[in-house]
mmCIF file of C-alpha atoms in Angstrom:
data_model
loop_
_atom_site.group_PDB
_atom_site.id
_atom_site.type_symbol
_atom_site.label_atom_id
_atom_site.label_comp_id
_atom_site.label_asym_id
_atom_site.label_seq_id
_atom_site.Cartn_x
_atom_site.Cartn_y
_atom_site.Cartn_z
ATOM 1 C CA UNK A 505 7.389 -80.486 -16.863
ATOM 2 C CA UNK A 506 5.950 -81.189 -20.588
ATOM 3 C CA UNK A 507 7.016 -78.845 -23.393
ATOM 4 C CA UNK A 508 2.982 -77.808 -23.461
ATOM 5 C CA UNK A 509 2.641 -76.862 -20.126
ATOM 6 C CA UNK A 510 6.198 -74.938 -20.792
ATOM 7 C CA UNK A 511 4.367 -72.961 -23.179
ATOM 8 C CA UNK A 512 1.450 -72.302 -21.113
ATOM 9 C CA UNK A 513 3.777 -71.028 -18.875
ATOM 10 C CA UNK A 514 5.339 -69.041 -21.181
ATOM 11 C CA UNK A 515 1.932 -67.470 -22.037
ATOM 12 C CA UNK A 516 0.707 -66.791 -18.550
ATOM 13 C CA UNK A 517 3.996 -64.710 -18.075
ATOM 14 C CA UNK A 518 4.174 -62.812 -20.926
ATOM 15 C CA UNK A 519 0.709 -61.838 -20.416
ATOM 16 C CA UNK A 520 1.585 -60.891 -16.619
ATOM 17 C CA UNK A 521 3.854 -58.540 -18.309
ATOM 18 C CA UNK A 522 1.599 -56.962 -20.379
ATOM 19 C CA UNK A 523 -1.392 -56.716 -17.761
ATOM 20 C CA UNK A 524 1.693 -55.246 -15.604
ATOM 21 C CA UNK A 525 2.480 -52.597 -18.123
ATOM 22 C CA UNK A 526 -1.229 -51.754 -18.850
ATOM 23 C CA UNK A 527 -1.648 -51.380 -15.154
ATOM 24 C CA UNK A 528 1.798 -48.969 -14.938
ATOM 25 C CA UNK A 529 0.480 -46.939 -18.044
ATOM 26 C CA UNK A 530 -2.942 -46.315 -16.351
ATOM 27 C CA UNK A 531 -1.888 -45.076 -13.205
ATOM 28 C CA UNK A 532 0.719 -42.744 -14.990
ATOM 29 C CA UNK A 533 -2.289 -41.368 -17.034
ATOM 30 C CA UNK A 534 -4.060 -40.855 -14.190
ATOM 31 C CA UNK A 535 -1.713 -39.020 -12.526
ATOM 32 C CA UNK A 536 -0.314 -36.823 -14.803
ATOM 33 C CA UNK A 537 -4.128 -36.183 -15.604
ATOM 34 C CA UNK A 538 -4.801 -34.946 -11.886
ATOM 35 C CA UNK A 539 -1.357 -32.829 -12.055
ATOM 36 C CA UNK A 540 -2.965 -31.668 -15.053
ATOM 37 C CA UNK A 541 -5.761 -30.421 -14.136
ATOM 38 C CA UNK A 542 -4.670 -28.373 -11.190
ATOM 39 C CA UNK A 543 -2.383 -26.888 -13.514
ATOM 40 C CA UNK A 544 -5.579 -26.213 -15.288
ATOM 41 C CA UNK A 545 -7.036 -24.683 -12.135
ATOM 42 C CA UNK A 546 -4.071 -22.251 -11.176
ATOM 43 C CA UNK A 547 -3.701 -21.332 -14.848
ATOM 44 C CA UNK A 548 -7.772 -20.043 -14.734
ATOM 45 C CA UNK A 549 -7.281 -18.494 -11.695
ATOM 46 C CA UNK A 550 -4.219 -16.753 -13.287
ATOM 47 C CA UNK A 551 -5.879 -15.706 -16.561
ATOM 48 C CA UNK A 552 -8.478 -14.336 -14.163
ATOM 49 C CA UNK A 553 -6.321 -12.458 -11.948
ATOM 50 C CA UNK A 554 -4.904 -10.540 -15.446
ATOM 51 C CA UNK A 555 -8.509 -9.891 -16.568
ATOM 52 C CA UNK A 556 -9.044 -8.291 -13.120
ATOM 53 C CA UNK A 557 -5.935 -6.132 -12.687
ATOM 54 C CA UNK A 558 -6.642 -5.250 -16.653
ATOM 55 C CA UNK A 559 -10.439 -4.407 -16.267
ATOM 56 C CA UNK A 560 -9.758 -2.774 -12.744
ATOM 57 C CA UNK A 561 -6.879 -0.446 -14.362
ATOM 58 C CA UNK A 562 -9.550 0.633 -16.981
ATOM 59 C CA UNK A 563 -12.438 0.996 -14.967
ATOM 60 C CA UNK A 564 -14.245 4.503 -15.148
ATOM 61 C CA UNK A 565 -14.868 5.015 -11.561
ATOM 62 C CA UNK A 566 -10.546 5.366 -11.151
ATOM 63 C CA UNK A 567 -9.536 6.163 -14.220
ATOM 64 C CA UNK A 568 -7.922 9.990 -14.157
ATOM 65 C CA UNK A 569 -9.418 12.105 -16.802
ATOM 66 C CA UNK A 570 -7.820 15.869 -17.832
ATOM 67 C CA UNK A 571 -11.042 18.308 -19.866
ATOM 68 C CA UNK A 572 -12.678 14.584 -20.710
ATOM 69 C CA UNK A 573 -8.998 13.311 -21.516
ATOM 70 C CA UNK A 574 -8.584 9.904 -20.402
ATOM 71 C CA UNK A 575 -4.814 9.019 -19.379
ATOM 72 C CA UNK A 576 -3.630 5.380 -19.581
ATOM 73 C CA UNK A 577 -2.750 3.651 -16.811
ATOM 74 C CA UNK A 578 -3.593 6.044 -14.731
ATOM 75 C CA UNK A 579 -5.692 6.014 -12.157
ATOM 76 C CA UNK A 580 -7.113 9.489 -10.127
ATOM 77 C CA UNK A 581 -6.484 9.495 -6.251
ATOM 78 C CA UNK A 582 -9.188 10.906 -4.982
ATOM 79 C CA UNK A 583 -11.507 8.563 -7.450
ATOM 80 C CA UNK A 584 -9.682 5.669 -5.736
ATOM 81 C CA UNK A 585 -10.613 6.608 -1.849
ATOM 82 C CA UNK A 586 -13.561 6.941 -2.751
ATOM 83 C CA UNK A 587 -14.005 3.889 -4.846
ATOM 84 C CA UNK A 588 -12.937 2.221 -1.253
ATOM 85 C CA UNK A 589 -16.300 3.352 0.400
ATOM 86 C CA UNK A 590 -18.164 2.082 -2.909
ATOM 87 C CA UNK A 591 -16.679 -1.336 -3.701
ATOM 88 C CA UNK A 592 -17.778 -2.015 0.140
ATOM 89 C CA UNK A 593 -20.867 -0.939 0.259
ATOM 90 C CA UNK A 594 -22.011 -2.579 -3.375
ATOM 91 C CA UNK A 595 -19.808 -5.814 -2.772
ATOM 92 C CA UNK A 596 -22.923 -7.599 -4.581
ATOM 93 C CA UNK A 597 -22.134 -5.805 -7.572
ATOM 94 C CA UNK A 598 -18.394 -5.737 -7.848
ATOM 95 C CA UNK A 599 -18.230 -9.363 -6.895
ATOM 96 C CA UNK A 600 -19.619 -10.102 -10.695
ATOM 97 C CA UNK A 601 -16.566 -8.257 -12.094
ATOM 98 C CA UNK A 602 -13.741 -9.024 -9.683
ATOM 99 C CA UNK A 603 -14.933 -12.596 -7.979
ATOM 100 C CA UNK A 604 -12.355 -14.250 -5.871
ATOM 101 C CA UNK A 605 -10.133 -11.613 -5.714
ATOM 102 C CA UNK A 606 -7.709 -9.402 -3.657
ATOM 103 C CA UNK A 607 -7.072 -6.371 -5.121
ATOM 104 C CA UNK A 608 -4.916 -3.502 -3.427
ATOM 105 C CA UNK A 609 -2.947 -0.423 -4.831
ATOM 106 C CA UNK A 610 0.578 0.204 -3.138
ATOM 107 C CA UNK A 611 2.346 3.482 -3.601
ATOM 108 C CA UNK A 612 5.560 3.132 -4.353
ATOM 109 C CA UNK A 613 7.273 6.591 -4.938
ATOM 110 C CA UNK A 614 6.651 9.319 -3.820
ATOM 111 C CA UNK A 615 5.597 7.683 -0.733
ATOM 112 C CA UNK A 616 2.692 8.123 1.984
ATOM 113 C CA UNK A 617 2.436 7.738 5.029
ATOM 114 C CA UNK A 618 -1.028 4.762 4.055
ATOM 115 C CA UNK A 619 1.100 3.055 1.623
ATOM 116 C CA UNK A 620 -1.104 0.262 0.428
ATOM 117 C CA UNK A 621 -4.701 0.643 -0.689
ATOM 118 C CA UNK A 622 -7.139 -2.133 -0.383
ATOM 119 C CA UNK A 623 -9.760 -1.299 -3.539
ATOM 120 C CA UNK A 624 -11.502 -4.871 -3.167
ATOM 121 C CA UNK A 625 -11.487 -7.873 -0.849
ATOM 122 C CA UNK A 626 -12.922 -11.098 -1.499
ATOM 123 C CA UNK A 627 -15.107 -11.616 1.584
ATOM 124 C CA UNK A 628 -16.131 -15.381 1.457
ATOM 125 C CA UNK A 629 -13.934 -18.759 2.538
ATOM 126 C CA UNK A 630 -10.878 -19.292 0.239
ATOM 127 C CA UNK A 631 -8.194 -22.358 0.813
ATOM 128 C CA UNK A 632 -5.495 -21.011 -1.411
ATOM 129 C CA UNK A 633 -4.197 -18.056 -3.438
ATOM 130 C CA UNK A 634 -2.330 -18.337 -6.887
ATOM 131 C CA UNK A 635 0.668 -16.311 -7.608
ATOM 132 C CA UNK A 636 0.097 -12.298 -7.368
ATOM 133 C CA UNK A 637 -0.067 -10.255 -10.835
ATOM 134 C CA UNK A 638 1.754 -6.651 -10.530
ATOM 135 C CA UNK A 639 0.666 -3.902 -13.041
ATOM 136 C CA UNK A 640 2.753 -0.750 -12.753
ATOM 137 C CA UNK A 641 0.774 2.226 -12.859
ATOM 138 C CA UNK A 642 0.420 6.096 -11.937
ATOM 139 C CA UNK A 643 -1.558 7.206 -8.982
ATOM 140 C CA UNK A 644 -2.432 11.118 -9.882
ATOM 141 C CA UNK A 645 -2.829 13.119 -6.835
ATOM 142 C CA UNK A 646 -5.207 16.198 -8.370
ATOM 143 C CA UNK A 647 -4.761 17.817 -5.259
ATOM 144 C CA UNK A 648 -1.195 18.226 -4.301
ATOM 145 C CA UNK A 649 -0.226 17.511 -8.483
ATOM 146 C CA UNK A 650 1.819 14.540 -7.815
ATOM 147 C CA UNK A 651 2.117 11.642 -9.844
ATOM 148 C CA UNK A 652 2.899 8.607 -8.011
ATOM 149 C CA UNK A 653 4.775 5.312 -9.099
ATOM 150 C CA UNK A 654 2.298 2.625 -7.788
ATOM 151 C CA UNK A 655 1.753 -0.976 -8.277
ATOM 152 C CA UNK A 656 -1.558 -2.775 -8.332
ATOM 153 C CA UNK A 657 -1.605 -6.284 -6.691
ATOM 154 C CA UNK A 658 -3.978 -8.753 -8.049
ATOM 155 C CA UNK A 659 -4.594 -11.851 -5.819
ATOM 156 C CA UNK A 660 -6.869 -14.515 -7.107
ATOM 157 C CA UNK A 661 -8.136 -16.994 -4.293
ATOM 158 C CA UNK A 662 -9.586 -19.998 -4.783
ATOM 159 C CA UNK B 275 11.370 -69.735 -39.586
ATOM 160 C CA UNK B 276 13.047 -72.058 -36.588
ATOM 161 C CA UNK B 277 11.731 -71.999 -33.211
ATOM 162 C CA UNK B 278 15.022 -69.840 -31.911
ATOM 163 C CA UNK B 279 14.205 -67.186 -34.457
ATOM 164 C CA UNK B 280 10.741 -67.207 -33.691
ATOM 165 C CA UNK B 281 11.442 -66.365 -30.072
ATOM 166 C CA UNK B 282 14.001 -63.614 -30.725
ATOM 167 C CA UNK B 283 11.123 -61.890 -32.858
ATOM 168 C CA UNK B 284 9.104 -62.312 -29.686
ATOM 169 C CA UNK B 285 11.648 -60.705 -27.458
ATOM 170 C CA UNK B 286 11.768 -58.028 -29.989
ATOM 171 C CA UNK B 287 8.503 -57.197 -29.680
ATOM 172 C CA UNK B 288 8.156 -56.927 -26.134
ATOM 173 C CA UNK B 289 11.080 -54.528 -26.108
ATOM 174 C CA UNK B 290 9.137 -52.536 -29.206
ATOM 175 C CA UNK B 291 6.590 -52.456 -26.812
ATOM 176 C CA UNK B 292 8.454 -51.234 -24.066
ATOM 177 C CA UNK B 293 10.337 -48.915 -25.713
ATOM 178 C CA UNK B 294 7.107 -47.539 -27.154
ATOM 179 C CA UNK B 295 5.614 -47.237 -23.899
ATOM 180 C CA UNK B 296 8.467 -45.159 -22.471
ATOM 181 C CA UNK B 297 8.132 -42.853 -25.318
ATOM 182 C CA UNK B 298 4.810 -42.245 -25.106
ATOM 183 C CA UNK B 299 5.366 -41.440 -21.568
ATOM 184 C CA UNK B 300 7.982 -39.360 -21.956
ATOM 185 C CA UNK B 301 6.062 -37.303 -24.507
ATOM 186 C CA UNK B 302 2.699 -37.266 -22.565
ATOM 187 C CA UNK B 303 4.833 -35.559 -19.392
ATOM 188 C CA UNK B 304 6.982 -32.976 -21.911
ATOM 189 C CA UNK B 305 3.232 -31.732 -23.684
ATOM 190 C CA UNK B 306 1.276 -31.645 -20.577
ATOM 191 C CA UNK B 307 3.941 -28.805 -18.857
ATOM 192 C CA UNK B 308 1.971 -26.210 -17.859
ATOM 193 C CA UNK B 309 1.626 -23.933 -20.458
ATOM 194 C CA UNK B 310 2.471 -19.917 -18.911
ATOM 195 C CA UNK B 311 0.353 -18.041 -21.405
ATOM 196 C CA UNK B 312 -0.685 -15.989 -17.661
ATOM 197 C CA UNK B 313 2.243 -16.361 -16.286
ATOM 198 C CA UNK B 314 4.057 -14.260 -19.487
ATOM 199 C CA UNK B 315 1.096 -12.219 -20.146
ATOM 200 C CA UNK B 316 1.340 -10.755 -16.479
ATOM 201 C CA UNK B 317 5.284 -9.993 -16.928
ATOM 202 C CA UNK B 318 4.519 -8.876 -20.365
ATOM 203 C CA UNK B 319 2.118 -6.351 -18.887
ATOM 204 C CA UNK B 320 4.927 -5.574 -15.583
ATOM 205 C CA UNK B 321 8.246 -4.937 -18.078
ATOM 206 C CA UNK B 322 6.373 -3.014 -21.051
ATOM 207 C CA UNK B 323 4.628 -0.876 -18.361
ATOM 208 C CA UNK B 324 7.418 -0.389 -16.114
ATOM 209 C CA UNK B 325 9.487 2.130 -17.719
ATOM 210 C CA UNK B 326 6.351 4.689 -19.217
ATOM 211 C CA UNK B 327 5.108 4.445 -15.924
ATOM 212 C CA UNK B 328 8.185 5.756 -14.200
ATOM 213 C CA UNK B 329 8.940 8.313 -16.531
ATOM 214 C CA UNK B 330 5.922 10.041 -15.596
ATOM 215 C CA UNK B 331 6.653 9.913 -11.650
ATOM 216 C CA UNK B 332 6.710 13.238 -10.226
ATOM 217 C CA UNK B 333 10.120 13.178 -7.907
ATOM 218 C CA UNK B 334 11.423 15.462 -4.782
ATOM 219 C CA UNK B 335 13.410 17.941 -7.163
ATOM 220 C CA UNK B 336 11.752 20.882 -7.309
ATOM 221 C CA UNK B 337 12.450 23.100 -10.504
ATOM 222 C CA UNK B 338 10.510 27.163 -10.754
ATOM 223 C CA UNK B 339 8.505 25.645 -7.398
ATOM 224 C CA UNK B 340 7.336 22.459 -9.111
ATOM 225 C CA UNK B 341 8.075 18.868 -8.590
ATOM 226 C CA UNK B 342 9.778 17.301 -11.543
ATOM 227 C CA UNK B 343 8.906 14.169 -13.053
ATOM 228 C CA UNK B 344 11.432 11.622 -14.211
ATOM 229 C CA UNK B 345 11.198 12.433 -17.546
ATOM 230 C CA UNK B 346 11.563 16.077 -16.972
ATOM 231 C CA UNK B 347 14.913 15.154 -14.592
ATOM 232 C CA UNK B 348 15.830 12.959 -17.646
ATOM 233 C CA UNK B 349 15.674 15.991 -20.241
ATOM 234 C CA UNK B 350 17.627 18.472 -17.553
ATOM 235 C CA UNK B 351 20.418 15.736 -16.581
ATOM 236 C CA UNK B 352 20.810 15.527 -20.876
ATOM 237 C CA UNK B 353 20.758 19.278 -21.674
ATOM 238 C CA UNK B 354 21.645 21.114 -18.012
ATOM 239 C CA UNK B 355 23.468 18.582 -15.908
ATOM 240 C CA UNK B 356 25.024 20.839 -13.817
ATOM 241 C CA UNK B 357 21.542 22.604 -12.725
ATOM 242 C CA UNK B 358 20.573 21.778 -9.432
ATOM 243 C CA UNK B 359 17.176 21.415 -7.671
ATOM 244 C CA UNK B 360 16.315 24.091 -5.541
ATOM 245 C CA UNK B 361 15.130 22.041 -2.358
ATOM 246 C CA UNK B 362 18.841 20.863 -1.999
ATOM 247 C CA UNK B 363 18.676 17.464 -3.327
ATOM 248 C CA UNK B 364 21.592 17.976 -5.316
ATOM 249 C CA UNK B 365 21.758 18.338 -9.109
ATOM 250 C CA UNK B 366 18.854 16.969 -11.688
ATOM 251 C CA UNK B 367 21.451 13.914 -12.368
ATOM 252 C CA UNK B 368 21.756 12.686 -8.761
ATOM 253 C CA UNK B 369 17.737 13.370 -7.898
ATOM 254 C CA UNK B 370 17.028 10.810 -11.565
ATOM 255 C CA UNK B 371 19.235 8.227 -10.217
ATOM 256 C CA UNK B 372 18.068 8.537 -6.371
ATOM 257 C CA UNK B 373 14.335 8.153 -7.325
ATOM 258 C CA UNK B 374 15.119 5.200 -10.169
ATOM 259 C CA UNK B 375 16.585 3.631 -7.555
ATOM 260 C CA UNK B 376 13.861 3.800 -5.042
ATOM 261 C CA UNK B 377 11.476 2.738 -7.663
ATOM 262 C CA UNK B 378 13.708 -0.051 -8.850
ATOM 263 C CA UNK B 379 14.369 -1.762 -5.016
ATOM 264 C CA UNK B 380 10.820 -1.276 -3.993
ATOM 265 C CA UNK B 381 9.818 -3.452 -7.129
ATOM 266 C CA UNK B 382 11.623 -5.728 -8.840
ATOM 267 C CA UNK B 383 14.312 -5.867 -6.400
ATOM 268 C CA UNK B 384 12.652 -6.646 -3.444
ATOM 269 C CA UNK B 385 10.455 -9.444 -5.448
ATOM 270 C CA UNK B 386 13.891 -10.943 -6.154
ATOM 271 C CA UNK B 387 14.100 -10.248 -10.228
ATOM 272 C CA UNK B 388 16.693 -9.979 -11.431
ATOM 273 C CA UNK B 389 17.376 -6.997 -13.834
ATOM 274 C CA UNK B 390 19.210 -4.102 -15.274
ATOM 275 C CA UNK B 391 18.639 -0.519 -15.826
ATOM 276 C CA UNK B 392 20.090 1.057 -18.718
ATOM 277 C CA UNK B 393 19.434 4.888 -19.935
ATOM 278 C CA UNK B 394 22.073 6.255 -22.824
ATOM 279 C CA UNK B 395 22.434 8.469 -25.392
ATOM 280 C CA UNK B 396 24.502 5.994 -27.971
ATOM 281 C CA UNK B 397 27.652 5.581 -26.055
ATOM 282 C CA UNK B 398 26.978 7.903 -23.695
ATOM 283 C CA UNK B 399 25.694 6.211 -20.555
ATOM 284 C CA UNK B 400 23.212 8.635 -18.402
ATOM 285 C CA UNK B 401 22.458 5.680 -15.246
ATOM 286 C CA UNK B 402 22.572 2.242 -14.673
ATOM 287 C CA UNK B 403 21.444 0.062 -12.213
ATOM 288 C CA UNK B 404 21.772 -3.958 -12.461
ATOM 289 C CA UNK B 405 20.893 -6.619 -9.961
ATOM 290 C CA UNK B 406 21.908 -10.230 -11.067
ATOM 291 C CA UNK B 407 21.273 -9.424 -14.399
ATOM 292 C CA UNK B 408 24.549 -8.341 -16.171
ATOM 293 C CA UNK B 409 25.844 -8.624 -20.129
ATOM 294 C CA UNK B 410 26.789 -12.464 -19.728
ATOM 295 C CA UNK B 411 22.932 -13.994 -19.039
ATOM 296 C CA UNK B 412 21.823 -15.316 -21.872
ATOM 297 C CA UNK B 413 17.825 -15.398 -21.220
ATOM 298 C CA UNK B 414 16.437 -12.244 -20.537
ATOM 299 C CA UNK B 415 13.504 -10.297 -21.906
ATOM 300 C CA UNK B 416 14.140 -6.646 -23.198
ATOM 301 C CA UNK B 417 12.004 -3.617 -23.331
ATOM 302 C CA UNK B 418 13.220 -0.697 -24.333
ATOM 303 C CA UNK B 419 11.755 2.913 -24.878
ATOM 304 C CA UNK B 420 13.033 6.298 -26.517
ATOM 305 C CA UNK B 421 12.565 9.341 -25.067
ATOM 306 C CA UNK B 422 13.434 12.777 -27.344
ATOM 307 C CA UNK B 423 15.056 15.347 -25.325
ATOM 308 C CA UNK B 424 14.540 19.092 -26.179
ATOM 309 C CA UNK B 425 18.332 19.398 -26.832
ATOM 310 C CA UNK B 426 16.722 17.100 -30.058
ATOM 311 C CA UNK B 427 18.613 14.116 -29.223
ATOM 312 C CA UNK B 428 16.858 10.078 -28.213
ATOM 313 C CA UNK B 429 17.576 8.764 -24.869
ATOM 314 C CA UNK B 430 17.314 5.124 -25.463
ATOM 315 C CA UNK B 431 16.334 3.384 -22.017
ATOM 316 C CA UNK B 432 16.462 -0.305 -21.905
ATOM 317 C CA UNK B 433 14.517 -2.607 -18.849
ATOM 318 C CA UNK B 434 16.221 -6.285 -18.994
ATOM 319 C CA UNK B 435 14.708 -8.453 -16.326
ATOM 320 C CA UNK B 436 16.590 -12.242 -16.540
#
């Protein structure tokens, strides 16, 4: 072999290598871009299950109220059973604040006999859920003057 | 510059290159972890809520033919510790510690956190209740709240979830 084509040689290898490397770095960017953006994804869907549990905790229709009082973090029994009947029958409307989302209320202590309240159930075609957000929270029973230890469960399905 | 030397610069080089390449790959996977700004914001909300919330759960002891909240077993276990409740669930000490419990295993417990319950007055320790989360872990996140008592002293209760 001549010393020329040697160096050709040499050449044709060393750019190999690089082309190999180029290659290697692409499909690491590539994939650490698709990881990426799924993270992306169950991040949102996070984010928007917090917004949810946040916006449901201060939403008028539950909140308990004492002489025009509001109470943080509180929200009023009776308002919530019948916030069941509502959230149903206006799903149109409460999808534009709650979206993909499972939302239920589960007594914790004192304890009932219905422990877990469904407030809002996504009704369309979902694939997968994200990890659940749990807000602590009181459950006022006007009636019988009990204060319950409850935790709300926000699911956001995607 | 001889040929020999001009090929070791080459070889140098390519492992620059190299070695820059791992680098920058290295880097690229450490800043594109997920960042948990949800993740934290949700157990933000869960911890700092936790303990307000339970203070004002009404419990079974019944004190003058009212259920007692937490808070209200808190104050009597501080000032009257003997005084019991009058639907025979024993004193106001063991009805805090039986519905803290509850509360505590129905939550964090049975979503496998680990975490510690602390209520004391300075030394004085009123309950405690720990699950996998004792003095030697290092990472933890604290919230703690203090509750006046009518005897005018501060309960100081502490939530540490590891």
């Amino acid at each position: 072999m001549k010393k020329a084509q040697i160096q050709s040689m040499e050449s044709i290898v060393v750019l190999i290598i690089v082309t190999i490397m180029l290659v290697i770095g692409i499909i690491f960017f590539s994939n650490f871009q698709g990881q990426d953006s799924e993270r992306m994804l169950d991040q949102e869907r996070e984010l928007n299950a917090v917004s949810v549990a946040l916006q449901m905790i201060n939403l008028e229709e539950l909140r308990c109220s004492t002489a025009t009082i509001r109470t943080e973090r509180c929200v009023d029994k009776l308002k919530l059973n019948a916030f069941v009947g509502i959230s149903n029958s206006n799903y149109d409307f409460y999808f534009d604040k709650f979206g993909n989302t499972n939302i239920s209320i589960q007594l914790i202590h004192p304890k009932l006999e219905e422990e877990k309240i469904h407030i809002y159930s996504y009704t369309g075609n979902f694939t997968s859920a994200s990890i659940h957000t749990f807000i602590p929270l009181t459950v006022f029973d006007p009636i019988n003057n009990v204060r319950h230890f409850a935790i709300m469960e926000v699911r956001a399905l995607s | 510059m001889k040929k020999a030397q001009m090929e070791i610069m080459g070889l140098l080089v390519i492992v620059i290159l190299i070695m820059l390449f791992i680098f920058f790959s290295f880097l690229f996977r450490t800043t594109s972890s997920p960042s948990e700004i949800a993740t934290d914001f949700s157990n933000t909300q869960l911890i700092s809520s936790f303990t307000p919330t339970m203070l004002e759960t009404t419990t079974d002891c019944v004190f003058a033919r009212n259920n007692e909240t937490i808070s209200g077993l808190l104050n009597t276990c501080v000032t009257n510790s003997a005084r019991a409740c009058s639907n025979d669930v024993g004193t106001a000490c063991v009805a805090l510690n039986n519905s803290i419990e509850k509360i505590l295993e129905n939550t964090l417990e049975e979503w496998g956190i680990s975490y510690s319950f602390n209520a004391s007055i300075g030394p004085n320790q009123i309950t405690y209740f720990e699950s996998g989360c004792n003095q030697s872990v290092r990472n933890f996140r604290l919230e703690t709240l203090i509750q006046p008592t009518s005897a005018g002293n501060n309960v100081r209760l502490d939530l540490k979830v590891c």
